[in-house]
Each structure stands twice: as structure tokens, then as C-alpha cells.
Amino acid sequence: MKHGSLLGLVLASAGLAGGCGYSTGIRVADRIGSVGVAYFGNKTLEPDVERPLQDALTAKLRSLTDVPIAAPESAEVILRGVILDYRRRGGVRSAENKLLETGLYLEAEGGLYDRRTDRALGPQKRSRIWIGYVLDEPQGETNARDRAIQYVAEDLILQLFAPLE
């Protein structure tokens, strides 16, 4: 096959794929004008979890849905919730009782609310995860915390927006 014919075939295939209705992400922009992500409350003793969770929720909302993101004070719908639990587990110890592996648990609950009426647009959704890590890994707890936050954010976005599609 000649180079020109191959290029034509690729372009034609791309055109057909674009017209077949296939798209990535959760399509909700036709029902929700904009979403604002509020800082989640924090019922735990672990400080400074709220900002990374809000950042992760915003990033996941942007990558997984087609809805425009706006400031919470001007958005049509507000995503808000609370961090319910953050704890560390005892872990695995050596024969000499030295801690070798441990983990952390993160749990959060969130929901969608109409900004004007403050009415819930559905039930609250909850996400939780245990993430383990070894203690000799540099930045082990920080990396585990980041993975837990990313997981919880993605899970909440999927639970809250996929049923709207």
C-alpha cells in the first residue's frame, strides 16, 4: 500500500470514529451547567488533608467529566462533603519487633447540592481505602497518602456523576 493511500485510510477511519458517538468521560454538561468543589470538612485528627483532596477532586472532575468547573460561590451545583476517617495501622513487624510495613486508611463522604436551594441532588456517597507501604521506602507514607487521596477522589466523582450520564 502506498504512503498516500495509508494516510487516506487513517484519516477516513478517524473521521468515522469521531462520528460514531464514541466519547471518553462522563457526559453530564447538558444537565449540569457548572460544578464547584468546596473544601471538605475534616472530622479526623490528621491536619491538612482537605486541600489535597479538593485539588484531587477538581482534577478528577476535569478529567472524568465534561462539566465546566466554577468557583463554589457561582457554580450551579456544589460538590461538598467531609473527611470521616484517617488512621494508620499497626503493620507487619520483624522477629525483633521492628515495624517493617504499615498502612493508612482514608474515608470520605460527599454529595452534590444545588447552590441556590442547598438541596441535595441525590444521596451522599462514601469512599474508603487502605493503602499499605514499607517503611524503608523513601517518602512511603507521603506516597501512600497521595494514592489514597487520588483513589477516594476518583471513586467519589465516579459514584456521584456516572448515574447522571
CSV table of N, CA and C in Angstrom, one decimal:
chain,number,residue,atom,x,y,z
A,1,MET,N,0.8,-1.2,0.0
A,1,MET,CA,0.0,0.0,0.0
A,1,MET,C,0.9,1.2,0.0
A,2,LYS,N,0.5,2.2,-0.8
A,2,LYS,CA,1.3,3.4,-0.9
A,2,LYS,C,1.1,4.3,0.4
A,3,HIS,N,2.1,5.1,0.6
A,3,HIS,CA,2.0,6.0,1.8
A,3,HIS,C,0.8,6.9,1.8
A,4,GLY,N,0.5,7.5,0.6
A,4,GLY,CA,-0.7,8.3,0.5
A,4,GLY,C,-2.0,7.6,0.7
A,5,SER,N,-2.1,6.3,0.2
A,5,SER,CA,-3.3,5.5,0.5
A,5,SER,C,-3.5,5.2,1.9
A,6,LEU,N,-2.4,4.9,2.6
A,6,LEU,CA,-2.4,4.6,4.0
A,6,LEU,C,-2.8,5.8,4.8
A,7,LEU,N,-2.3,7.0,4.5
A,7,LEU,CA,-2.7,8.2,5.2
A,7,LEU,C,-4.2,8.5,5.0
A,8,GLY,N,-4.7,8.3,3.8
A,8,GLY,CA,-6.1,8.5,3.5
A,8,GLY,C,-7.0,7.5,4.3
A,9,LEU,N,-6.5,6.3,4.4
A,9,LEU,CA,-7.3,5.3,5.2
A,9,LEU,C,-7.3,5.7,6.7
A,10,VAL,N,-6.2,6.1,7.2
A,10,VAL,CA,-6.1,6.6,8.6
A,10,VAL,C,-7.1,7.8,8.8
A,11,LEU,N,-7.0,8.7,8.0
A,11,LEU,CA,-7.9,9.9,8.1
A,11,LEU,C,-9.4,9.6,8.0
A,12,ALA,N,-9.7,8.7,7.1
A,12,ALA,CA,-11.1,8.2,6.9
A,12,ALA,C,-11.5,7.5,8.2
A,13,SER,N,-10.7,6.6,8.7
A,13,SER,CA,-11.0,5.9,10.0
A,13,SER,C,-11.2,6.9,11.1
A,14,ALA,N,-10.4,7.9,11.2
A,14,ALA,CA,-10.5,8.8,12.3
A,14,ALA,C,-11.8,9.6,12.2
A,15,GLY,N,-12.2,9.9,10.9
A,15,GLY,CA,-13.5,10.6,10.7
A,15,GLY,C,-14.7,9.8,11.1
A,16,LEU,N,-14.6,8.5,10.8
A,16,LEU,CA,-15.7,7.6,11.2
A,16,LEU,C,-15.8,7.4,12.7
A,17,ALA,N,-14.6,7.3,13.3
A,17,ALA,CA,-14.6,7.1,14.8
A,17,ALA,C,-15.2,8.3,15.5
A,18,GLY,N,-14.9,9.5,15.0
A,18,GLY,CA,-15.5,10.7,15.6
A,18,GLY,C,-17.0,10.9,15.4
A,19,GLY,N,-17.5,10.3,14.3
A,19,GLY,CA,-18.9,10.4,14.1
A,19,GLY,C,-19.8,9.3,14.6
A,20,CYS,N,-19.2,8.3,15.3
A,20,CYS,CA,-19.9,7.1,15.7
A,20,CYS,C,-20.5,7.3,17.1
A,21,GLY,N,-20.3,8.4,17.7
A,21,GLY,CA,-20.9,8.7,19.0
A,21,GLY,C,-20.0,8.3,20.2
A,22,TYR,N,-18.9,7.7,19.9
A,22,TYR,CA,-17.9,7.3,21.0
A,22,TYR,C,-17.3,8.6,21.6
A,23,SER,N,-17.2,8.6,22.9
A,23,SER,CA,-16.5,9.7,23.6
A,23,SER,C,-16.0,9.1,24.9
A,24,THR,N,-15.0,9.8,25.4
A,24,THR,CA,-14.5,9.4,26.7
A,24,THR,C,-15.1,10.3,27.8
A,25,GLY,N,-15.1,9.8,29.0
A,25,GLY,CA,-15.6,10.6,30.1
A,25,GLY,C,-17.1,10.5,30.3
A,26,ILE,N,-17.5,11.1,31.4
A,26,ILE,CA,-18.9,11.1,31.8
A,26,ILE,C,-19.6,12.4,31.3
A,27,ARG,N,-20.6,12.2,30.5
A,27,ARG,CA,-21.2,13.4,29.8
A,27,ARG,C,-22.4,13.8,30.7
A,28,VAL,N,-22.2,14.9,31.4
A,28,VAL,CA,-23.3,15.5,32.2
A,28,VAL,C,-23.5,17.0,32.0
A,29,ALA,N,-22.7,17.6,31.1
A,29,ALA,CA,-22.8,19.1,30.9
A,29,ALA,C,-24.1,19.5,30.4
A,30,ASP,N,-24.9,18.6,29.7
A,30,ASP,CA,-26.2,19.0,29.2
A,30,ASP,C,-27.2,19.1,30.3
A,31,ARG,N,-26.9,18.5,31.5
A,31,ARG,CA,-27.9,18.6,32.6
A,31,ARG,C,-27.4,19.4,33.8
A,32,ILE,N,-26.1,19.6,33.9
A,32,ILE,CA,-25.5,20.5,34.9
A,32,ILE,C,-24.6,21.5,34.3
A,33,GLY,N,-25.0,22.8,34.6
A,33,GLY,CA,-24.3,23.9,33.9
A,33,GLY,C,-22.8,24.1,34.4
A,34,SER,N,-22.6,23.9,35.7
A,34,SER,CA,-21.3,24.1,36.3
A,34,SER,C,-21.2,23.4,37.7
A,35,VAL,N,-20.0,23.0,38.1
A,35,VAL,CA,-19.9,22.4,39.4
A,35,VAL,C,-18.7,23.1,40.1
A,36,GLY,N,-18.9,23.4,41.4
A,36,GLY,CA,-17.9,24.0,42.2
A,36,GLY,C,-17.5,22.9,43.3
A,37,VAL,N,-16.2,22.8,43.6
A,37,VAL,CA,-15.8,21.9,44.6
A,37,VAL,C,-15.4,22.6,45.8
A,38,ALA,N,-16.2,22.4,46.9
A,38,ALA,CA,-15.9,23.1,48.2
A,38,ALA,C,-14.9,22.3,49.0
A,39,TYR,N,-14.2,23.0,49.9
A,39,TYR,CA,-13.3,22.3,50.8
A,39,TYR,C,-14.2,21.3,51.6
A,40,PHE,N,-13.7,20.1,51.7
A,40,PHE,CA,-14.4,19.1,52.6
A,40,PHE,C,-14.1,19.4,54.0
A,41,GLY,N,-15.1,19.2,54.9
A,41,GLY,CA,-14.8,19.2,56.3
A,41,GLY,C,-13.9,18.1,56.7
A,42,ASN,N,-13.3,18.2,57.9
A,42,ASN,CA,-12.4,17.2,58.4
A,42,ASN,C,-12.7,16.8,59.8
A,43,LYS,N,-13.3,15.6,60.0
A,43,LYS,CA,-13.6,15.1,61.3
A,43,LYS,C,-12.5,14.3,61.9
A,44,THR,N,-11.3,14.3,61.3
A,44,THR,CA,-10.2,13.5,61.8
A,44,THR,C,-9.2,14.4,62.6
A,45,LEU,N,-8.2,13.7,63.2
A,45,LEU,CA,-7.2,14.5,63.9
A,45,LEU,C,-6.0,14.7,62.9
A,46,GLU,N,-6.1,14.3,61.7
A,46,GLU,CA,-5.0,14.5,60.7
A,46,GLU,C,-5.2,15.8,60.0
A,47,PRO,N,-4.2,16.7,60.2
A,47,PRO,CA,-4.3,18.0,59.6
A,47,PRO,C,-4.0,18.0,58.1
A,48,ASP,N,-4.4,19.1,57.4
A,48,ASP,CA,-4.0,19.3,56.1
A,48,ASP,C,-4.3,18.2,55.0
A,49,VAL,N,-5.4,17.6,55.2
A,49,VAL,CA,-5.9,16.6,54.2
A,49,VAL,C,-6.9,17.3,53.2
A,50,GLU,N,-7.5,18.3,53.7
A,50,GLU,CA,-8.6,18.9,52.9
A,50,GLU,C,-8.1,19.5,51.6
A,51,ARG,N,-7.0,20.2,51.6
A,51,ARG,CA,-6.6,20.9,50.3
A,51,ARG,C,-6.2,19.9,49.3
A,52,PRO,N,-5.4,18.9,49.6
A,52,PRO,CA,-5.0,17.9,48.6
A,52,PRO,C,-6.2,17.1,48.1
A,53,LEU,N,-7.2,16.9,49.0
A,53,LEU,CA,-8.4,16.2,48.5
A,53,LEU,C,-9.2,17.1,47.5
A,54,GLN,N,-9.3,18.4,47.9
A,54,GLN,CA,-10.0,19.3,47.0
A,54,GLN,C,-9.3,19.4,45.6
A,55,ASP,N,-8.0,19.5,45.6
A,55,ASP,CA,-7.2,19.5,44.4
A,55,ASP,C,-7.5,18.2,43.6
A,56,ALA,N,-7.5,17.1,44.2
A,56,ALA,CA,-7.7,15.8,43.5
A,56,ALA,C,-9.1,15.7,43.0
A,57,LEU,N,-10.1,16.1,43.8
A,57,LEU,CA,-11.5,16.1,43.3
A,57,LEU,C,-11.6,17.0,42.1
A,58,THR,N,-11.1,18.2,42.1
A,58,THR,CA,-11.1,19.1,40.9
A,58,THR,C,-10.5,18.5,39.7
A,59,ALA,N,-9.3,17.9,39.9
A,59,ALA,CA,-8.6,17.3,38.8
A,59,ALA,C,-9.4,16.1,38.2
A,60,LYS,N,-9.9,15.3,39.1
A,60,LYS,CA,-10.7,14.1,38.6
A,60,LYS,C,-12.0,14.6,37.9
A,61,LEU,N,-12.6,15.6,38.5
A,61,LEU,CA,-13.8,16.1,37.8
A,61,LEU,C,-13.5,16.6,36.4
A,62,ARG,N,-12.4,17.3,36.3
A,62,ARG,CA,-12.0,17.8,35.0
A,62,ARG,C,-11.6,16.7,34.0
A,63,SER,N,-11.0,15.6,34.5
A,63,SER,CA,-10.5,14.5,33.6
A,63,SER,C,-11.6,13.5,33.3
A,64,LEU,N,-12.6,13.3,34.2
A,64,LEU,CA,-13.5,12.3,34.1
A,64,LEU,C,-14.9,12.7,33.6
A,65,THR,N,-15.2,14.0,33.6
A,65,THR,CA,-16.5,14.5,33.2
A,65,THR,C,-16.3,15.7,32.2
A,66,ASP,N,-17.4,16.1,31.6
A,66,ASP,CA,-17.4,17.2,30.6
A,66,ASP,C,-18.0,18.5,31.2
A,67,VAL,N,-18.3,18.4,32.5
A,67,VAL,CA,-19.0,19.6,33.1
A,67,VAL,C,-18.0,20.7,33.4
A,68,PRO,N,-18.4,22.0,33.2
A,68,PRO,CA,-17.5,23.1,33.5
A,68,PRO,C,-17.3,23.2,35.0
A,69,ILE,N,-16.1,23.6,35.4
A,69,ILE,CA,-15.8,23.8,36.8
A,69,ILE,C,-15.8,25.3,37.1
A,70,ALA,N,-16.5,25.7,38.2
A,70,ALA,CA,-16.6,27.1,38.5
A,70,ALA,C,-16.3,27.2,40.0
A,71,ALA,N,-16.1,28.5,40.5
A,71,ALA,CA,-16.0,28.7,41.9
A,71,ALA,C,-17.2,28.3,42.6
A,72,PRO,N,-17.1,27.7,43.8
A,72,PRO,CA,-18.3,27.3,44.6
A,72,PRO,C,-19.4,28.4,44.7
A,73,GLU,N,-19.0,29.6,44.9
A,73,GLU,CA,-19.9,30.7,45.1
A,73,GLU,C,-20.7,31.1,43.9
A,74,SER,N,-20.3,30.6,42.7
A,74,SER,CA,-21.0,30.9,41.5
A,74,SER,C,-21.5,29.7,40.7
A,75,ALA,N,-21.1,28.5,41.1
A,75,ALA,CA,-21.5,27.3,40.4
A,75,ALA,C,-22.9,27.0,40.6
A,76,GLU,N,-23.5,26.3,39.6
A,76,GLU,CA,-24.9,25.8,39.7
A,76,GLU,C,-25.0,24.7,40.7
A,77,VAL,N,-24.0,23.8,40.8
A,77,VAL,CA,-24.0,22.6,41.7
A,77,VAL,C,-22.7,22.7,42.5
A,78,ILE,N,-22.8,22.3,43.8
A,78,ILE,CA,-21.6,22.3,44.7
A,78,ILE,C,-21.4,20.8,45.0
A,79,LEU,N,-20.1,20.4,44.9
A,79,LEU,CA,-19.7,19.1,45.5
A,79,LEU,C,-19.1,19.4,46.8
A,80,ARG,N,-19.7,18.9,47.9
A,80,ARG,CA,-19.1,19.1,49.2
A,80,ARG,C,-19.3,17.8,50.0
A,81,GLY,N,-18.5,17.8,51.1
A,81,GLY,CA,-18.5,16.6,51.9
A,81,GLY,C,-17.6,16.7,53.1
A,82,VAL,N,-17.2,15.6,53.7
A,82,VAL,CA,-16.4,15.6,54.9
A,82,VAL,C,-15.4,14.4,54.8
A,83,ILE,N,-14.3,14.6,55.3
A,83,ILE,CA,-13.3,13.5,55.5
A,83,ILE,C,-13.7,12.9,56.9
A,84,LEU,N,-14.0,11.6,56.8
A,84,LEU,CA,-14.6,11.0,58.0
A,84,LEU,C,-13.5,10.3,58.9
A,85,ASP,N,-12.5,9.7,58.2
A,85,ASP,CA,-11.5,8.9,59.0
A,85,ASP,C,-10.2,8.9,58.2
A,86,TYR,N,-9.1,9.0,59.0
A,86,TYR,CA,-7.7,8.9,58.5
A,86,TYR,C,-7.0,8.3,59.7
A,87,ARG,N,-6.4,7.1,59.4
A,87,ARG,CA,-5.7,6.5,60.5
A,87,ARG,C,-4.6,5.6,59.9
A,88,ARG,N,-3.7,5.3,60.8
A,88,ARG,CA,-2.5,4.4,60.4
A,88,ARG,C,-2.8,3.0,61.1
A,89,ARG,N,-2.3,2.0,60.5
A,89,ARG,CA,-2.5,0.6,61.1
A,89,ARG,C,-1.1,0.2,61.7
A,90,GLY,N,-1.2,-0.8,62.5
A,90,GLY,CA,0.0,-1.3,63.2
A,90,GLY,C,1.0,-1.9,62.2
A,91,GLY,N,0.6,-2.7,61.3
A,91,GLY,CA,1.5,-3.2,60.3
A,91,GLY,C,2.2,-4.5,60.7
A,92,VAL,N,3.2,-4.8,59.8
A,92,VAL,CA,4.0,-6.0,59.9
A,92,VAL,C,5.3,-5.8,60.7
A,93,ARG,N,5.6,-6.6,61.6
A,93,ARG,CA,6.9,-6.5,62.4
A,93,ARG,C,7.8,-7.6,62.2
A,94,SER,N,9.1,-7.4,62.4
A,94,SER,CA,10.1,-8.4,62.2
A,94,SER,C,10.2,-9.2,63.5
A,95,ALA,N,11.0,-10.3,63.5
A,95,ALA,CA,11.1,-11.1,64.7
A,95,ALA,C,11.6,-10.3,65.9
A,96,GLU,N,12.4,-9.2,65.6
A,96,GLU,CA,12.9,-8.4,66.6
A,96,GLU,C,11.9,-7.3,67.0
A,97,ASN,N,10.7,-7.4,66.5
A,97,ASN,CA,9.6,-6.4,66.8
A,97,ASN,C,9.8,-5.1,66.2
A,98,LYS,N,10.6,-5.0,65.1
A,98,LYS,CA,10.8,-3.8,64.4
A,98,LYS,C,9.7,-3.6,63.3
A,99,LEU,N,9.0,-2.5,63.2
A,99,LEU,CA,8.0,-2.2,62.3
A,99,LEU,C,8.6,-2.2,60.9
A,100,LEU,N,8.1,-3.0,60.0
A,100,LEU,CA,8.6,-3.1,58.6
A,100,LEU,C,7.7,-2.6,57.6
A,101,GLU,N,6.4,-2.8,57.8
A,101,GLU,CA,5.4,-2.4,56.8
A,101,GLU,C,4.1,-1.9,57.6
A,102,THR,N,3.5,-0.9,57.1
A,102,THR,CA,2.3,-0.4,57.7
A,102,THR,C,1.4,0.1,56.7
A,103,GLY,N,0.4,0.9,57.0
A,103,GLY,CA,-0.5,1.4,56.1
A,103,GLY,C,-1.4,2.5,56.6
A,104,LEU,N,-2.2,3.1,55.8
A,104,LEU,CA,-3.1,4.2,56.3
A,104,LEU,C,-4.4,4.0,55.6
A,105,TYR,N,-5.4,4.5,56.3
A,105,TYR,CA,-6.8,4.4,55.9
A,105,TYR,C,-7.4,5.8,55.7
A,106,LEU,N,-8.1,6.0,54.6
A,106,LEU,CA,-8.8,7.2,54.3
A,106,LEU,C,-10.2,6.9,54.0
A,107,GLU,N,-11.1,7.7,54.6
A,107,GLU,CA,-12.5,7.6,54.2
A,107,GLU,C,-13.2,9.0,54.1
A,108,ALA,N,-13.9,9.2,53.1
A,108,ALA,CA,-14.6,10.5,52.9
A,108,ALA,C,-16.0,10.2,52.3
A,109,GLU,N,-16.9,11.2,52.6
A,109,GLU,CA,-18.2,11.2,52.1
A,109,GLU,C,-18.5,12.5,51.4
A,110,GLY,N,-19.2,12.4,50.2
A,110,GLY,CA,-19.5,13.7,49.5
A,110,GLY,C,-20.9,13.6,48.8
A,111,GLY,N,-21.4,14.7,48.4
A,111,GLY,CA,-22.6,14.8,47.7
A,111,GLY,C,-22.7,16.0,46.8
A,112,LEU,N,-23.7,16.0,46.0
A,112,LEU,CA,-23.9,17.2,45.1
A,112,LEU,C,-25.1,18.0,45.6
A,113,TYR,N,-25.0,19.3,45.6
A,113,TYR,CA,-26.0,20.2,46.2
A,113,TYR,C,-26.3,21.3,45.2
A,114,ASP,N,-27.6,21.7,45.1
A,114,ASP,CA,-28.0,22.8,44.3
A,114,ASP,C,-27.5,24.1,45.1
A,115,ARG,N,-26.7,24.9,44.5
A,115,ARG,CA,-26.2,26.1,45.2
A,115,ARG,C,-27.3,27.0,45.7
A,116,ARG,N,-28.3,27.2,44.9
A,116,ARG,CA,-29.3,28.2,45.2
A,116,ARG,C,-30.2,27.8,46.3
A,117,THR,N,-30.6,26.5,46.3
A,117,THR,CA,-31.6,26.0,47.3
A,117,THR,C,-30.9,25.2,48.5
A,118,ASP,N,-29.7,24.8,48.3
A,118,ASP,CA,-28.9,24.0,49.2
A,118,ASP,C,-29.5,22.6,49.3
A,119,ARG,N,-30.3,22.2,48.4
A,119,ARG,CA,-31.0,20.9,48.3
A,119,ARG,C,-30.0,19.8,47.8
A,120,ALA,N,-30.0,18.7,48.4
A,120,ALA,CA,-29.1,17.6,48.0
A,120,ALA,C,-29.7,17.1,46.6
A,121,LEU,N,-28.9,16.8,45.7
A,121,LEU,CA,-29.3,16.3,44.4
A,121,LEU,C,-29.3,14.8,44.3
A,122,GLY,N,-29.1,14.1,45.4
A,122,GLY,CA,-29.0,12.7,45.4
A,122,GLY,C,-28.4,12.3,46.8
A,123,PRO,N,-28.3,11.0,47.0
A,123,PRO,CA,-27.7,10.5,48.2
A,123,PRO,C,-26.2,10.8,48.3
A,124,GLN,N,-25.7,10.9,49.6
A,124,GLN,CA,-24.3,11.0,49.8
A,124,GLN,C,-23.6,9.7,49.4
A,125,LYS,N,-22.4,9.9,48.9
A,125,LYS,CA,-21.6,8.7,48.5
A,125,LYS,C,-20.4,8.6,49.4
A,126,ARG,N,-19.9,7.4,49.7
A,126,ARG,CA,-18.8,7.3,50.6
A,126,ARG,C,-17.7,6.4,49.9
A,127,SER,N,-16.5,6.8,50.1
A,127,SER,CA,-15.4,6.1,49.5
A,127,SER,C,-14.3,5.9,50.6
A,128,ARG,N,-13.7,4.7,50.6
A,128,ARG,CA,-12.7,4.4,51.6
A,128,ARG,C,-11.6,3.5,51.0
A,129,ILE,N,-10.4,3.5,51.6
A,129,ILE,CA,-9.4,2.7,51.1
A,129,ILE,C,-8.3,2.5,52.1
A,130,TRP,N,-7.7,1.3,52.2
A,130,TRP,CA,-6.4,1.1,52.9
A,130,TRP,C,-5.3,1.1,51.9
A,131,ILE,N,-4.2,1.8,52.2
A,131,ILE,CA,-3.0,1.7,51.3
A,131,ILE,C,-1.9,1.3,52.2
A,132,GLY,N,-1.2,0.3,51.8
A,132,GLY,CA,0.0,-0.2,52.6
A,132,GLY,C,1.3,0.3,52.0
A,133,TYR,N,2.3,0.4,52.8
A,133,TYR,CA,3.6,0.8,52.4
A,133,TYR,C,4.7,0.3,53.3
A,134,VAL,N,5.9,0.1,52.8
A,134,VAL,CA,7.0,-0.4,53.6
A,134,VAL,C,7.8,0.9,54.1
A,135,LEU,N,8.3,0.7,55.3
A,135,LEU,CA,8.9,1.8,56.0
A,135,LEU,C,10.3,2.2,55.4
A,136,ASP,N,10.9,1.3,54.7
A,136,ASP,CA,12.2,1.7,54.2
A,136,ASP,C,12.1,2.3,52.8
A,137,GLU,N,10.9,2.5,52.3
A,137,GLU,CA,10.6,3.2,51.1
A,137,GLU,C,10.7,4.7,51.3
A,138,PRO,N,11.6,5.4,50.6
A,138,PRO,CA,11.6,6.9,50.8
A,138,PRO,C,10.3,7.5,50.5
A,139,GLN,N,9.8,8.4,51.3
A,139,GLN,CA,8.5,9.1,51.2
A,139,GLN,C,7.3,8.1,51.1
A,140,GLY,N,7.5,6.9,51.8
A,140,GLY,CA,6.5,5.9,51.8
A,140,GLY,C,5.1,6.4,52.3
A,141,GLU,N,5.1,7.0,53.4
A,141,GLU,CA,3.8,7.5,53.9
A,141,GLU,C,3.2,8.6,53.0
A,142,THR,N,4.0,9.5,52.6
A,142,THR,CA,3.6,10.6,51.7
A,142,THR,C,3.0,10.0,50.4
A,143,ASN,N,3.7,9.1,49.8
A,143,ASN,CA,3.2,8.4,48.6
A,143,ASN,C,1.9,7.7,48.8
A,144,ALA,N,1.8,7.0,49.9
A,144,ALA,CA,0.6,6.2,50.3
A,144,ALA,C,-0.6,7.2,50.5
A,145,ARG,N,-0.3,8.3,51.2
A,145,ARG,CA,-1.4,9.3,51.4
A,145,ARG,C,-1.8,9.9,50.0
A,146,ASP,N,-0.9,10.2,49.2
A,146,ASP,CA,-1.3,10.7,47.8
A,146,ASP,C,-2.1,9.7,47.0
A,147,ARG,N,-1.7,8.4,47.1
A,147,ARG,CA,-2.5,7.4,46.4
A,147,ARG,C,-3.9,7.3,47.0
A,148,ALA,N,-4.0,7.3,48.3
A,148,ALA,CA,-5.3,7.2,49.0
A,148,ALA,C,-6.2,8.4,48.6
A,149,ILE,N,-5.7,9.6,48.6
A,149,ILE,CA,-6.4,10.8,48.2
A,149,ILE,C,-6.9,10.7,46.7
A,150,GLN,N,-6.0,10.3,45.8
A,150,GLN,CA,-6.4,10.1,44.4
A,150,GLN,C,-7.5,9.1,44.2
A,151,TYR,N,-7.4,8.0,44.9
A,151,TYR,CA,-8.4,6.9,44.8
A,151,TYR,C,-9.7,7.4,45.3
A,152,VAL,N,-9.8,8.0,46.5
A,152,VAL,CA,-11.0,8.5,47.1
A,152,VAL,C,-11.6,9.5,46.2
A,153,ALA,N,-10.8,10.4,45.7
A,153,ALA,CA,-11.4,11.5,44.8
A,153,ALA,C,-12.0,10.9,43.5
A,154,GLU,N,-11.3,10.0,42.9
A,154,GLU,CA,-11.8,9.4,41.7
A,154,GLU,C,-13.1,8.6,41.9
A,155,ASP,N,-13.0,7.8,43.0
A,155,ASP,CA,-14.2,7.0,43.4
A,155,ASP,C,-15.4,7.8,43.6
A,156,LEU,N,-15.3,8.9,44.4
A,156,LEU,CA,-16.4,9.8,44.6
A,156,LEU,C,-16.9,10.5,43.4
A,157,ILE,N,-16.0,10.9,42.5
A,157,ILE,CA,-16.5,11.5,41.2
A,157,ILE,C,-17.3,10.5,40.4
A,158,LEU,N,-16.8,9.3,40.3
A,158,LEU,CA,-17.5,8.3,39.5
A,158,LEU,C,-18.8,7.9,40.2
A,159,GLN,N,-18.9,7.8,41.5
A,159,GLN,CA,-20.1,7.4,42.1
A,159,GLN,C,-21.2,8.6,42.0
A,160,LEU,N,-20.7,9.8,42.1
A,160,LEU,CA,-21.6,10.9,42.0
A,160,LEU,C,-22.1,11.3,40.6
A,161,PHE,N,-21.2,11.1,39.6
A,161,PHE,CA,-21.6,11.6,38.3
A,161,PHE,C,-22.0,10.5,37.3
A,162,ALA,N,-21.5,9.3,37.4
A,162,ALA,CA,-21.8,8.3,36.5
A,162,ALA,C,-23.3,8.0,36.4
A,163,PRO,N,-24.1,8.0,37.5
A,163,PRO,CA,-25.5,7.8,37.4
A,163,PRO,C,-26.2,8.9,36.7
A,164,LEU,N,-25.6,10.1,36.6
A,164,LEU,CA,-26.3,11.2,35.9
A,164,LEU,C,-26.1,11.1,34.4
A,165,GLU,N,-25.2,10.3,33.9
A,165,GLU,CA,-24.9,10.2,32.5
A,165,GLU,C,-26.1,9.6,31.7
